[in-house]
Structures are given as C-alpha cells and as structure tokens.
Amino acid sequence: GNSVTQMEGPVTLSEEAFLTINCTYTATGYPSLFWYVQYPGEGLQLLLKATKADDKGSNKGFEATYRKETTSFHLEKGSVQVSDSAVYFCALRYSPSGSARQLTFGSGTQLTVLP
Amino acid sequence: KAGVTQTPRYLIKTRGQQVTLSCSPISGHRSVSWYQQTPGQGLQFLFEYFSETQRNKGNFPGRFSGRQFSNSRSEMNVSTLELGDSALYLCASSSNPIWTEETQYFGPGTRLLVL
C-alpha cells in the first residue's frame, strides 16, 4: 500500500539557519505529493504541493522537488524564522482508478526555531 | 471565501456516551473527508463523502459513522465512546475528489476528550 516516511523529530534550529526535512514515499503509481503545516492548536494548512515528477512546489520561502527516481519530496527553506515553528507533515494522494482516495500522511516533524 | 468550519471546537464526554461532530465545507466544495489525529497513531483517514455518498472508508470500527447532507455539510458520529477515541478530529473539503492533485483544505478540528 501507500506510505510516507518522514524524518524523525524534533528539529531545533537557530533563526536564519537552513532547514531540510526529509520525506520519502512508497506508492505503486504516480501520486501527488503535499506538505502541510500545523501550528499549535490549529488544523492543517497546505504549504506546497507537486503533482508530477520533477515539479517543484514553493511557498513562503519553502521548496520541495518531486523526485521520482529517489521517491522523495524533501522540504527545504534557506533561512528559517521563529514563526516557522510548527509541525510539518508530508503526504501523498494516489488514485489508480480515478475514484476518490484519501491523503496518506507521514508521522510529522516538529520544528522549533530559536531566536 | 470562508474556510472549513467545525463545531464544536472542544468536547468532553464519558465512556459509553455517543458524540456527533459537524463540518461545513468551503462554499462550492462537495467532498468532505474526516481524519483522526492522535499522538500515537498520527493522522488516520476515517471516511470521505461526495454528493451525499460515502466513497471511501478507513480502517475504523463500525462505531464510527458519518453522513453528508444535500448542502455538503457533514457529520460524523462515534457511538459507545472509548478512552482511545480521545483525539483531534479534522475535517477537510475539496471541490473534486477525483483528481489526485486536488488540494484538501482542513478545518481547525474538534478536540474530543473521553473520560
């Protein structure tokens, strides 16, 4: 079945540091890939997505490239801010027959950015 | 455009009771999915409704049920509550669940505590 493996957390960085959160997936076809972010006490917000191989999703300084050859979708940001502190979830959605399919999530990575 | 709304935001119940949670999707969205989030199991898919029909169901016992109304609003019900049902229940809406690249937009969640 489909699965997503995320880098174990928690991750603690100083402000302006470089961020990488690793995400790899297993799927039998060509899924769409997503990064969601969850701030304390809130629901999930879409951060970025990519729908086919070599696509790069980007938003608010975050980027992730859909790498089919390595089945990866690593999240990166060049300079993190305190306001980026949150839990980040990698997810995939795959629909082999065209019928509705759910999001499959990774376990989440807690990021704390210190001033 | 208003986002996904969920009511109530917080709920305390005792074992054996039943509970109903409500979700109003983004205007124009016809698909509603429900997810359970717990520290131990992470984010798990419960079910998805589209045009008042359940299209997809996760691996949860029959105590968990749902429905969707003609205005796309959805409710989920949990009967005979157990301590392990304590979780954040998230609702997500999308306009067309057929396409894997379609974004699911999440509500703030209902936090259920079972005592």
Coordinates of C-alpha atoms in Angstrom, one line a residue:
Chain A
G1 CA 0.0 0.0 0.0
N2 CA 0.9 3.7 0.0
S3 CA 3.1 5.0 2.8
V4 CA 5.1 8.1 3.7
T5 CA 8.2 8.1 5.8
Q6 CA 9.4 11.4 7.4
M7 CA 12.5 12.4 9.2
E8 CA 12.2 11.9 12.9
G9 CA 11.9 15.0 15.0
P10 CA 12.0 17.1 16.9
V11 CA 14.2 19.5 15.0
T12 CA 15.6 22.6 16.7
L13 CA 17.3 25.3 14.7
S14 CA 18.5 28.9 15.3
E15 CA 16.8 31.7 13.4
E16 CA 18.2 32.1 9.8
A17 CA 19.5 28.5 9.7
F18 CA 18.9 26.2 6.7
L19 CA 16.1 23.7 7.0
T20 CA 15.7 20.3 5.5
I21 CA 13.0 17.8 6.4
N22 CA 13.3 14.5 4.6
C23 CA 10.3 12.7 3.2
T24 CA 10.2 9.5 1.1
Y25 CA 7.2 7.7 -0.1
T26 CA 6.0 4.3 -1.4
A27 CA 3.3 4.2 -4.0
T28 CA 2.6 1.9 -6.9
G29 CA 1.8 4.7 -9.3
Y30 CA 2.2 8.4 -9.7
P31 CA 0.9 10.2 -6.6
S32 CA 0.6 13.8 -6.0
L33 CA 2.7 15.0 -3.1
F34 CA 1.9 17.6 -0.4
W35 CA 3.5 19.3 2.5
Y36 CA 1.1 20.5 5.2
V37 CA 1.9 22.6 8.3
Q38 CA 0.1 22.6 11.7
Y39 CA 0.6 25.4 14.1
P40 CA -0.2 24.8 17.8
G41 CA -4.0 24.4 18.4
E42 CA -4.9 24.6 14.7
G43 CA -5.8 22.4 11.8
L44 CA -3.6 21.6 8.8
Q45 CA -2.7 24.2 6.2
L46 CA -1.4 23.4 2.8
L47 CA 2.2 24.6 2.5
L48 CA 3.0 23.4 -1.0
K49 CA 2.4 20.6 -3.5
A50 CA 3.7 18.9 -6.6
T51 CA 1.8 16.7 -8.9
K52 CA 4.3 15.1 -11.2
A53 CA 7.9 14.1 -11.4
D54 CA 10.5 17.0 -11.3
D55 CA 7.8 19.5 -10.3
K56 CA 8.9 22.0 -7.7
G57 CA 6.4 23.3 -5.2
S58 CA 7.2 26.5 -3.4
N59 CA 5.5 28.9 -0.9
K60 CA 6.6 31.3 1.7
G61 CA 10.3 30.5 1.1
F62 CA 9.8 26.8 1.4
E63 CA 10.5 24.5 -1.5
A64 CA 10.2 20.8 -2.3
T65 CA 11.0 18.9 -5.5
Y66 CA 9.2 15.7 -6.6
R67 CA 12.0 13.2 -7.2
K68 CA 10.6 10.0 -8.8
E69 CA 13.9 8.3 -9.1
T70 CA 14.5 8.5 -5.3
T71 CA 10.8 8.6 -4.4
S72 CA 11.5 11.7 -2.3
F73 CA 9.9 15.1 -1.6
H74 CA 12.2 16.8 0.9
L75 CA 11.2 20.1 2.3
E76 CA 13.8 22.9 2.4
K77 CA 14.0 26.6 3.4
G78 CA 17.1 28.7 3.2
S79 CA 16.5 30.8 6.3
V80 CA 14.0 29.9 8.9
Q81 CA 12.2 32.3 11.2
V82 CA 10.8 31.8 14.7
S83 CA 7.3 32.0 13.1
D84 CA 8.1 28.8 11.2
S85 CA 7.9 26.8 14.4
A86 CA 5.2 24.2 13.8
V87 CA 4.7 20.5 12.9
Y88 CA 5.2 19.7 9.3
F89 CA 3.5 16.7 7.5
C90 CA 4.4 15.1 4.2
A91 CA 1.5 13.5 2.5
L92 CA 0.6 11.7 -0.8
R93 CA -2.6 11.1 -2.7
Y94 CA -2.9 8.4 -5.2
S95 CA -5.9 7.4 -7.2
P96 CA -5.2 4.4 -9.5
S97 CA -8.8 4.1 -10.7
G98 CA -9.9 7.7 -10.7
S99 CA -12.2 7.2 -7.7
A100 CA -11.8 9.2 -4.6
R101 CA -8.7 8.5 -2.5
Q102 CA -7.6 9.8 0.9
L103 CA -4.4 11.6 1.9
T104 CA -1.7 9.3 3.4
F105 CA 0.4 11.2 5.9
G106 CA 3.8 10.9 7.4
S107 CA 4.3 11.0 11.1
G108 CA 5.1 14.7 11.2
T109 CA 8.2 16.6 12.2
Q110 CA 8.2 19.1 15.0
L111 CA 10.3 22.2 14.1
T112 CA 11.3 24.7 16.8
V113 CA 13.2 27.8 15.7
L114 CA 15.0 29.7 18.4
P115 CA 15.7 33.5 18.2
Chain B
K1 CA -14.4 32.8 0.9
A2 CA -14.9 31.3 4.3
G3 CA -12.8 28.3 5.2
V4 CA -13.9 24.9 6.6
T5 CA -15.7 25.3 9.9
Q6 CA -16.1 22.6 12.5
T7 CA -18.3 22.6 15.6
P8 CA -17.9 22.2 18.4
R9 CA -14.2 23.0 18.8
Y10 CA -13.9 21.2 22.1
L11 CA -15.9 18.4 23.7
I12 CA -15.7 16.3 26.8
K13 CA -17.6 13.1 27.1
T14 CA -17.5 10.0 29.3
R15 CA -17.0 6.4 28.2
G16 CA -20.1 4.8 26.7
Q17 CA -21.6 8.0 25.5
Q18 CA -22.0 9.0 21.9
V19 CA -20.9 12.2 20.1
T20 CA -21.7 14.0 16.9
L21 CA -19.3 16.3 15.2
S22 CA -20.2 18.7 12.4
C23 CA -18.3 20.1 9.5
S24 CA -19.2 22.8 7.0
P25 CA -17.0 22.7 3.8
I26 CA -15.8 25.6 1.8
S27 CA -18.7 27.0 -0.3
G28 CA -18.9 25.1 -3.6
H29 CA -16.9 22.1 -2.3
R30 CA -18.8 18.8 -2.5
S31 CA -16.3 16.5 -1.0
V32 CA -15.7 16.1 2.8
S33 CA -13.1 13.9 4.4
W34 CA -12.6 13.1 8.1
Y35 CA -9.3 12.3 9.8
Q36 CA -8.4 11.4 13.3
Q37 CA -5.2 12.7 14.8
T38 CA -3.6 11.2 17.9
P39 CA -0.1 11.4 19.3
G40 CA 0.3 7.6 19.0
Q41 CA -1.2 6.9 15.6
G42 CA -0.8 10.2 13.8
L43 CA -3.2 11.2 11.1
Q44 CA -5.5 8.5 10.1
F45 CA -8.3 8.6 7.4
L46 CA -11.8 7.9 8.6
F47 CA -14.1 8.3 5.6
E48 CA -14.9 10.5 2.6
Y49 CA -18.2 11.7 1.4
F50 CA -19.1 13.1 -2.0
S51 CA -22.6 14.1 -3.2
E52 CA -24.1 12.6 0.0
T53 CA -22.5 9.2 -0.6
Q54 CA -19.6 7.6 1.3
R55 CA -16.9 7.0 -1.3
N56 CA -14.1 5.7 0.8
K57 CA -13.6 4.4 4.3
G58 CA -10.6 3.9 6.5
N59 CA -9.9 1.1 8.9
F60 CA -12.0 2.1 11.9
P61 CA -14.7 0.1 13.7
G62 CA -18.4 0.5 12.9
R63 CA -18.8 2.7 16.0
F64 CA -17.5 5.5 13.7
S65 CA -20.1 6.6 11.1
G66 CA -20.8 9.7 9.1
R67 CA -23.2 11.3 6.7
Q68 CA -23.4 14.2 4.3
F69 CA -26.3 16.4 3.6
S70 CA -27.5 17.9 0.4
N71 CA -25.8 21.2 1.2
S72 CA -22.5 19.3 1.5
R73 CA -22.3 19.7 5.3
S74 CA -21.2 16.6 7.0
E75 CA -21.5 15.0 10.4
M76 CA -19.6 12.2 12.0
N77 CA -20.8 10.1 14.9
V78 CA -19.0 8.0 17.4
S79 CA -21.1 5.7 19.5
T80 CA -20.1 3.9 22.7
L81 CA -17.1 6.1 23.3
E82 CA -13.8 4.6 24.5
L83 CA -10.9 6.3 26.1
G84 CA -8.9 5.7 23.0
D85 CA -11.3 7.8 20.9
S86 CA -9.8 10.9 22.6
A87 CA -8.3 12.8 19.6
L88 CA -8.4 15.8 17.3
Y89 CA -10.9 15.1 14.6
L90 CA -10.2 17.0 11.4
C91 CA -12.5 17.7 8.5
A92 CA -11.2 18.5 5.1
S93 CA -13.0 19.7 2.0
S94 CA -12.2 19.7 -1.7
S95 CA -14.1 20.6 -4.9
N96 CA -13.4 17.5 -6.9
P97 CA -12.0 14.4 -5.2
I98 CA -11.4 12.5 -8.4
W99 CA -8.2 14.3 -9.2
T100 CA -5.1 13.4 -7.1
E101 CA -3.7 16.9 -7.4
E102 CA -6.8 18.4 -5.8
T103 CA -6.0 20.2 -2.6
Q104 CA -7.9 19.2 0.6
Y105 CA -8.5 22.2 2.9
F106 CA -8.7 21.5 6.5
G107 CA -10.8 22.9 9.3
P108 CA -9.4 23.7 12.8
G109 CA -10.6 20.4 14.2
T110 CA -12.8 19.3 17.1
R111 CA -10.8 18.1 20.1
L112 CA -12.6 15.3 21.9
L113 CA -11.7 14.1 25.3
V114 CA -13.2 10.9 26.6
L115 CA -13.1 10.5 30.4

